[in-house]
Amino acid sequence: RKEVEQDPGPFNVPEGATVAFNCTYSNSASQSFFWYRQDCRKEPKLLMSVYSSGNEDGRFTAQLNRASQYISLLIRDSKLSDSATYLCVPCPPLVSGSSNTGKLIFGQGTTLQVKP
Amino acid sequence: DGGITQSPKYLFRKEGQNVTLSCEQNLNHDAMYWYRQDPGQGLRLIYYSQIVNDFQKGDIAEGYSVSREKKESFPLTVTSAQKNPTAFYLCASSRTIRVAASNQPQHFGDGTRLSIL
């Protein structure tokens, strides 16, 4: 099983729609997660951090299901400007008494295209 | 404003030539990373450094080299041994991971596109 798996899409939705992406991860010890947004030919930018069961920021909601080892990103009232690739990043567990590397595993990403 | 600066934005390499990509950050981050991204693909880790004068190989280090002589700088050299260097190269940095602290997000520069002449 891959460390992180995302449906590459593309997800084509009309403006104003609600869309959700799932991301599954293999390391059950992952305790925190990041969602990044990457526009075409640009660098990834941090969209949201998830340190507990979920997080909400405006139209964006992240929900974590530890039992099933997936995290979802929900976008409400989609805007044209939401068109991008969304990268899921499960964080490795912190090891007590040791220095952690800070290495992150980036998913391949899910591409969203919002149409007028 | 604090941030990560990568240069050049576009770079062309001739056969048998080594080229160096620059990455500088003024965020006072201890950790720095280099990734490669191919079209339609995810990010793959080349090298990373947690502290000055120390660095570790990532998943695809062959054909690349790095140095970390200063906290602010983490240059990547693409050597002639890297037979398929055409890609989008991204540099990132993050605060040091300490025990009992939370995982830290990485912040990216705007990338360098390398092509073969």
mmCIF file of C-alpha atoms in Angstrom:
data_model
loop_
_atom_site.group_PDB
_atom_site.id
_atom_site.type_symbol
_atom_site.label_atom_id
_atom_site.label_comp_id
_atom_site.label_asym_id
_atom_site.label_seq_id
_atom_site.Cartn_x
_atom_site.Cartn_y
_atom_site.Cartn_z
ATOM 1 C CA ARG A 1 0.000 0.000 0.000
ATOM 2 C CA LYS A 2 1.323 3.455 -0.873
ATOM 3 C CA GLU A 3 2.072 5.793 1.990
ATOM 4 C CA VAL A 4 -0.516 8.228 0.722
ATOM 5 C CA GLU A 5 -3.059 7.814 -2.057
ATOM 6 C CA GLN A 6 -5.233 10.372 -3.735
ATOM 7 C CA ASP A 7 -7.570 10.158 -6.694
ATOM 8 C CA PRO A 8 -5.787 12.322 -9.289
ATOM 9 C CA GLY A 9 -9.098 13.387 -10.867
ATOM 10 C CA PRO A 10 -9.723 15.803 -12.455
ATOM 11 C CA PHE A 11 -12.865 16.679 -10.587
ATOM 12 C CA ASN A 12 -14.905 18.980 -12.811
ATOM 13 C CA VAL A 13 -17.558 20.877 -10.896
ATOM 14 C CA PRO A 14 -19.731 23.934 -11.581
ATOM 15 C CA GLU A 15 -19.223 27.143 -9.700
ATOM 16 C CA GLY A 16 -21.041 27.077 -6.363
ATOM 17 C CA ALA A 17 -20.885 23.304 -5.990
ATOM 18 C CA THR A 18 -19.651 21.439 -2.953
ATOM 19 C CA VAL A 19 -16.858 18.984 -3.637
ATOM 20 C CA ALA A 20 -14.927 16.585 -1.429
ATOM 21 C CA PHE A 21 -11.655 14.735 -1.917
ATOM 22 C CA ASN A 22 -10.430 11.795 0.074
ATOM 23 C CA CYS A 23 -6.867 10.892 0.903
ATOM 24 C CA THR A 24 -5.890 7.532 2.390
ATOM 25 C CA TYR A 25 -2.684 6.971 4.303
ATOM 26 C CA SER A 26 -0.886 3.801 5.350
ATOM 27 C CA ASN A 27 0.878 4.856 8.575
ATOM 28 C CA SER A 28 -1.681 4.511 11.333
ATOM 29 C CA ALA A 29 0.631 6.437 13.669
ATOM 30 C CA SER A 30 0.278 9.645 11.630
ATOM 31 C CA GLN A 31 -1.077 12.242 14.010
ATOM 32 C CA SER A 32 -1.230 15.393 11.979
ATOM 33 C CA PHE A 33 -1.833 16.322 8.391
ATOM 34 C CA PHE A 34 -1.441 19.168 5.974
ATOM 35 C CA TRP A 35 -3.390 20.076 2.881
ATOM 36 C CA TYR A 36 -1.473 22.045 0.277
ATOM 37 C CA ARG A 37 -2.792 23.752 -2.828
ATOM 38 C CA GLN A 38 -0.681 23.835 -5.982
ATOM 39 C CA ASP A 39 -1.595 25.954 -8.973
ATOM 40 C CA CYS A 40 -0.399 24.948 -12.408
ATOM 41 C CA ARG A 41 3.361 25.472 -12.755
ATOM 42 C CA LYS A 42 3.596 27.034 -9.296
ATOM 43 C CA GLU A 43 4.884 25.960 -5.913
ATOM 44 C CA PRO A 44 2.648 24.234 -3.327
ATOM 45 C CA LYS A 45 1.160 26.535 -0.716
ATOM 46 C CA LEU A 46 -0.125 25.481 2.680
ATOM 47 C CA LEU A 47 -3.900 25.503 2.757
ATOM 48 C CA MET A 48 -4.697 23.910 6.094
ATOM 49 C CA SER A 49 -3.139 22.085 9.039
ATOM 50 C CA VAL A 50 -5.007 19.314 10.831
ATOM 51 C CA TYR A 51 -3.787 18.354 14.281
ATOM 52 C CA SER A 52 -6.905 16.706 15.737
ATOM 53 C CA SER A 53 -10.095 15.292 14.259
ATOM 54 C CA GLY A 54 -10.502 18.081 11.754
ATOM 55 C CA ASN A 55 -10.263 21.737 10.948
ATOM 56 C CA GLU A 56 -12.416 24.364 9.306
ATOM 57 C CA ASP A 57 -11.355 27.559 7.585
ATOM 58 C CA GLY A 58 -14.082 29.427 5.790
ATOM 59 C CA ARG A 59 -15.325 27.331 2.890
ATOM 60 C CA PHE A 60 -12.758 24.607 3.535
ATOM 61 C CA THR A 61 -13.237 21.756 5.991
ATOM 62 C CA ALA A 62 -10.858 18.913 6.662
ATOM 63 C CA GLN A 63 -12.129 15.810 8.444
ATOM 64 C CA LEU A 64 -9.980 13.003 9.749
ATOM 65 C CA ASN A 65 -11.145 9.411 10.103
ATOM 66 C CA ARG A 66 -8.398 7.624 11.990
ATOM 67 C CA ALA A 67 -10.200 4.280 12.102
ATOM 68 C CA SER A 68 -10.348 4.106 8.317
ATOM 69 C CA GLN A 69 -7.098 6.023 7.820
ATOM 70 C CA TYR A 70 -8.365 8.711 5.530
ATOM 71 C CA ILE A 71 -8.637 12.436 5.595
ATOM 72 C CA SER A 72 -11.021 14.416 3.466
ATOM 73 C CA LEU A 73 -11.091 17.989 2.218
ATOM 74 C CA LEU A 74 -14.493 19.562 1.626
ATOM 75 C CA ILE A 75 -14.858 22.741 -0.373
ATOM 76 C CA ARG A 76 -18.212 24.511 -0.212
ATOM 77 C CA ASP A 77 -19.478 27.116 -2.682
ATOM 78 C CA SER A 78 -16.666 26.435 -5.155
ATOM 79 C CA LYS A 79 -15.089 29.440 -6.856
ATOM 80 C CA LEU A 80 -13.308 29.540 -10.181
ATOM 81 C CA SER A 81 -10.175 30.453 -8.231
ATOM 82 C CA ASP A 82 -10.346 27.139 -6.357
ATOM 83 C CA SER A 83 -9.182 25.372 -9.528
ATOM 84 C CA ALA A 84 -5.873 23.797 -8.555
ATOM 85 C CA THR A 85 -4.301 20.538 -7.430
ATOM 86 C CA TYR A 86 -4.748 19.686 -3.765
ATOM 87 C CA LEU A 87 -1.966 17.724 -2.080
ATOM 88 C CA CYS A 88 -2.542 15.610 0.997
ATOM 89 C CA VAL A 89 0.386 15.332 3.420
ATOM 90 C CA PRO A 90 0.222 12.920 6.349
ATOM 91 C CA CYS A 91 2.911 13.699 8.896
ATOM 92 C CA PRO A 92 5.158 11.014 10.371
ATOM 93 C CA PRO A 93 4.685 10.348 14.078
ATOM 94 C CA LEU A 94 6.901 12.263 16.468
ATOM 95 C CA VAL A 95 9.330 9.971 18.279
ATOM 96 C CA SER A 96 9.798 10.735 21.959
ATOM 97 C CA GLY A 97 13.435 11.148 22.944
ATOM 98 C CA SER A 98 14.608 11.504 19.373
ATOM 99 C CA SER A 99 15.063 14.197 16.815
ATOM 100 C CA ASN A 100 12.477 13.942 14.089
ATOM 101 C CA THR A 101 13.530 14.532 10.529
ATOM 102 C CA GLY A 102 10.694 16.778 9.482
ATOM 103 C CA LYS A 103 10.370 14.760 6.291
ATOM 104 C CA LEU A 104 6.881 14.890 4.826
ATOM 105 C CA ILE A 105 5.280 12.541 2.326
ATOM 106 C CA PHE A 106 3.364 14.406 -0.346
ATOM 107 C CA GLY A 107 0.480 12.763 -2.141
ATOM 108 C CA GLN A 108 0.267 13.020 -5.915
ATOM 109 C CA GLY A 109 -2.630 15.404 -5.561
ATOM 110 C CA THR A 110 -6.223 15.707 -6.712
ATOM 111 C CA THR A 111 -6.947 18.162 -9.490
ATOM 112 C CA LEU A 112 -10.053 20.314 -9.225
ATOM 113 C CA GLN A 113 -11.455 22.313 -12.114
ATOM 114 C CA VAL A 114 -14.294 24.661 -11.314
ATOM 115 C CA LYS A 115 -16.305 25.676 -14.370
ATOM 116 C CA PRO A 116 -18.459 28.799 -14.753
ATOM 117 C CA ASP B 1 9.028 40.003 4.065
ATOM 118 C CA GLY B 2 10.410 36.617 5.078
ATOM 119 C CA GLY B 3 10.457 33.902 2.489
ATOM 120 C CA ILE B 4 12.344 31.466 0.323
ATOM 121 C CA THR B 5 14.062 32.619 -2.836
ATOM 122 C CA GLN B 6 15.043 30.242 -5.595
ATOM 123 C CA SER B 7 17.135 31.248 -8.573
ATOM 124 C CA PRO B 8 17.212 31.163 -11.452
ATOM 125 C CA LYS B 9 13.591 30.695 -12.417
ATOM 126 C CA TYR B 10 14.586 28.949 -15.654
ATOM 127 C CA LEU B 11 17.831 27.095 -16.312
ATOM 128 C CA PHE B 12 19.191 25.226 -19.305
ATOM 129 C CA ARG B 13 21.843 22.552 -19.100
ATOM 130 C CA LYS B 14 24.137 21.270 -21.793
ATOM 131 C CA GLU B 15 25.239 17.652 -22.012
ATOM 132 C CA GLY B 16 27.952 16.819 -19.496
ATOM 133 C CA GLN B 17 27.504 20.041 -17.585
ATOM 134 C CA ASN B 18 26.927 20.514 -13.873
ATOM 135 C CA VAL B 19 24.500 23.233 -12.855
ATOM 136 C CA THR B 20 23.715 24.672 -9.447
ATOM 137 C CA LEU B 21 20.318 25.828 -8.261
ATOM 138 C CA SER B 22 20.232 28.416 -5.535
ATOM 139 C CA CYS B 23 17.911 28.392 -2.511
ATOM 140 C CA GLU B 24 18.024 31.065 0.180
ATOM 141 C CA GLN B 25 15.654 31.579 3.105
ATOM 142 C CA ASN B 26 15.342 34.337 5.698
ATOM 143 C CA LEU B 27 12.752 32.589 7.836
ATOM 144 C CA ASN B 28 15.360 31.413 10.359
ATOM 145 C CA HIS B 29 14.326 27.825 9.617
ATOM 146 C CA ASP B 30 16.719 25.064 10.544
ATOM 147 C CA ALA B 31 15.485 22.456 8.082
ATOM 148 C CA MET B 32 15.649 22.727 4.313
ATOM 149 C CA TYR B 33 14.603 20.358 1.543
ATOM 150 C CA TRP B 34 14.935 19.848 -2.201
ATOM 151 C CA TYR B 35 12.209 18.199 -4.265
ATOM 152 C CA ARG B 36 11.828 17.325 -7.884
ATOM 153 C CA GLN B 37 8.457 17.374 -9.635
ATOM 154 C CA ASP B 38 7.857 15.911 -13.077
ATOM 155 C CA PRO B 39 4.779 16.791 -15.158
ATOM 156 C CA GLY B 40 1.632 15.279 -13.681
ATOM 157 C CA GLN B 41 3.592 13.752 -10.835
ATOM 158 C CA GLY B 42 3.957 14.334 -7.132
ATOM 159 C CA LEU B 43 6.945 15.731 -5.266
ATOM 160 C CA ARG B 44 9.959 13.476 -4.779
ATOM 161 C CA LEU B 45 12.542 14.255 -2.110
ATOM 162 C CA ILE B 46 16.117 14.640 -3.332
ATOM 163 C CA TYR B 47 18.028 15.811 -0.253
ATOM 164 C CA TYR B 48 17.212 17.392 3.074
ATOM 165 C CA SER B 49 19.118 19.099 5.838
ATOM 166 C CA GLN B 50 18.058 19.478 9.449
ATOM 167 C CA ILE B 51 20.937 21.665 10.527
ATOM 168 C CA VAL B 52 23.969 23.490 9.193
ATOM 169 C CA ASN B 53 26.778 21.234 7.959
ATOM 170 C CA ASP B 54 24.525 18.198 7.870
ATOM 171 C CA PHE B 55 22.347 16.746 5.133
ATOM 172 C CA GLN B 56 20.723 13.443 4.260
ATOM 173 C CA LYS B 57 19.805 11.708 1.019
ATOM 174 C CA GLY B 58 16.175 11.590 0.103
ATOM 175 C CA ASP B 59 14.486 9.110 -2.204
ATOM 176 C CA ILE B 60 16.176 10.131 -5.467
ATOM 177 C CA ALA B 61 19.592 11.543 -4.530
ATOM 178 C CA GLU B 62 21.587 9.907 -7.340
ATOM 179 C CA GLY B 63 23.051 12.472 -9.704
ATOM 180 C CA TYR B 64 22.592 15.335 -7.249
ATOM 181 C CA SER B 65 24.715 16.945 -4.566
ATOM 182 C CA VAL B 66 24.074 19.588 -1.915
ATOM 183 C CA SER B 67 25.885 21.620 0.713
ATOM 184 C CA ARG B 68 24.705 23.410 3.841
ATOM 185 C CA GLU B 69 27.471 25.753 4.907
ATOM 186 C CA LYS B 70 25.078 28.436 6.087
ATOM 187 C CA LYS B 71 21.689 28.216 7.748
ATOM 188 C CA GLU B 72 20.150 30.435 5.101
ATOM 189 C CA SER B 73 21.445 28.596 2.052
ATOM 190 C CA PHE B 74 20.983 25.107 0.611
ATOM 191 C CA PRO B 75 22.222 24.965 -2.997
ATOM 192 C CA LEU B 76 21.538 21.933 -5.172
ATOM 193 C CA THR B 77 23.952 20.811 -7.881
ATOM 194 C CA VAL B 78 22.582 18.719 -10.711
ATOM 195 C CA THR B 79 25.578 16.769 -11.959
ATOM 196 C CA SER B 80 26.215 15.244 -15.360
ATOM 197 C CA ALA B 81 25.469 11.875 -13.770
ATOM 198 C CA GLN B 82 21.774 12.822 -13.604
ATOM 199 C CA LYS B 83 20.655 11.564 -16.997
ATOM 200 C CA ASN B 84 17.136 12.947 -16.920
ATOM 201 C CA PRO B 85 17.382 16.318 -15.189
ATOM 202 C CA THR B 86 14.492 18.057 -16.923
ATOM 203 C CA ALA B 87 12.009 18.842 -14.156
ATOM 204 C CA PHE B 88 10.598 21.470 -11.824
ATOM 205 C CA TYR B 89 12.828 21.797 -8.749
ATOM 206 C CA LEU B 90 11.353 23.034 -5.490
ATOM 207 C CA CYS B 91 13.178 24.096 -2.371
ATOM 208 C CA ALA B 92 11.396 24.179 0.982
ATOM 209 C CA SER B 93 12.169 24.979 4.591
ATOM 210 C CA SER B 94 10.580 24.342 7.964
ATOM 211 C CA ARG B 95 11.166 24.945 11.623
ATOM 212 C CA THR B 96 13.100 22.245 13.427
ATOM 213 C CA ILE B 97 11.124 19.338 14.772
ATOM 214 C CA ARG B 98 11.571 19.053 18.534
ATOM 215 C CA VAL B 99 10.327 16.335 20.808
ATOM 216 C CA ALA B 100 6.734 16.929 21.929
ATOM 217 C CA ALA B 101 6.299 19.670 19.338
ATOM 218 C CA SER B 102 3.901 19.328 16.463
ATOM 219 C CA ASN B 103 4.928 18.546 12.937
ATOM 220 C CA GLN B 104 5.860 21.664 11.074
ATOM 221 C CA PRO B 105 4.611 22.559 7.595
ATOM 222 C CA GLN B 106 7.126 23.215 4.869
ATOM 223 C CA HIS B 107 7.182 26.492 3.012
ATOM 224 C CA PHE B 108 8.247 26.493 -0.618
ATOM 225 C CA GLY B 109 10.165 28.754 -2.948
ATOM 226 C CA ASP B 110 8.643 29.426 -6.340
ATOM 227 C CA GLY B 111 10.799 26.834 -8.076
ATOM 228 C CA THR B 112 13.375 26.476 -10.831
ATOM 229 C CA ARG B 113 12.556 24.861 -14.167
ATOM 230 C CA LEU B 114 15.534 22.988 -15.564
ATOM 231 C CA SER B 115 15.687 21.866 -19.182
ATOM 232 C CA ILE B 116 18.244 20.125 -21.370
ATOM 233 C CA LEU B 117 19.612 22.002 -24.373
#
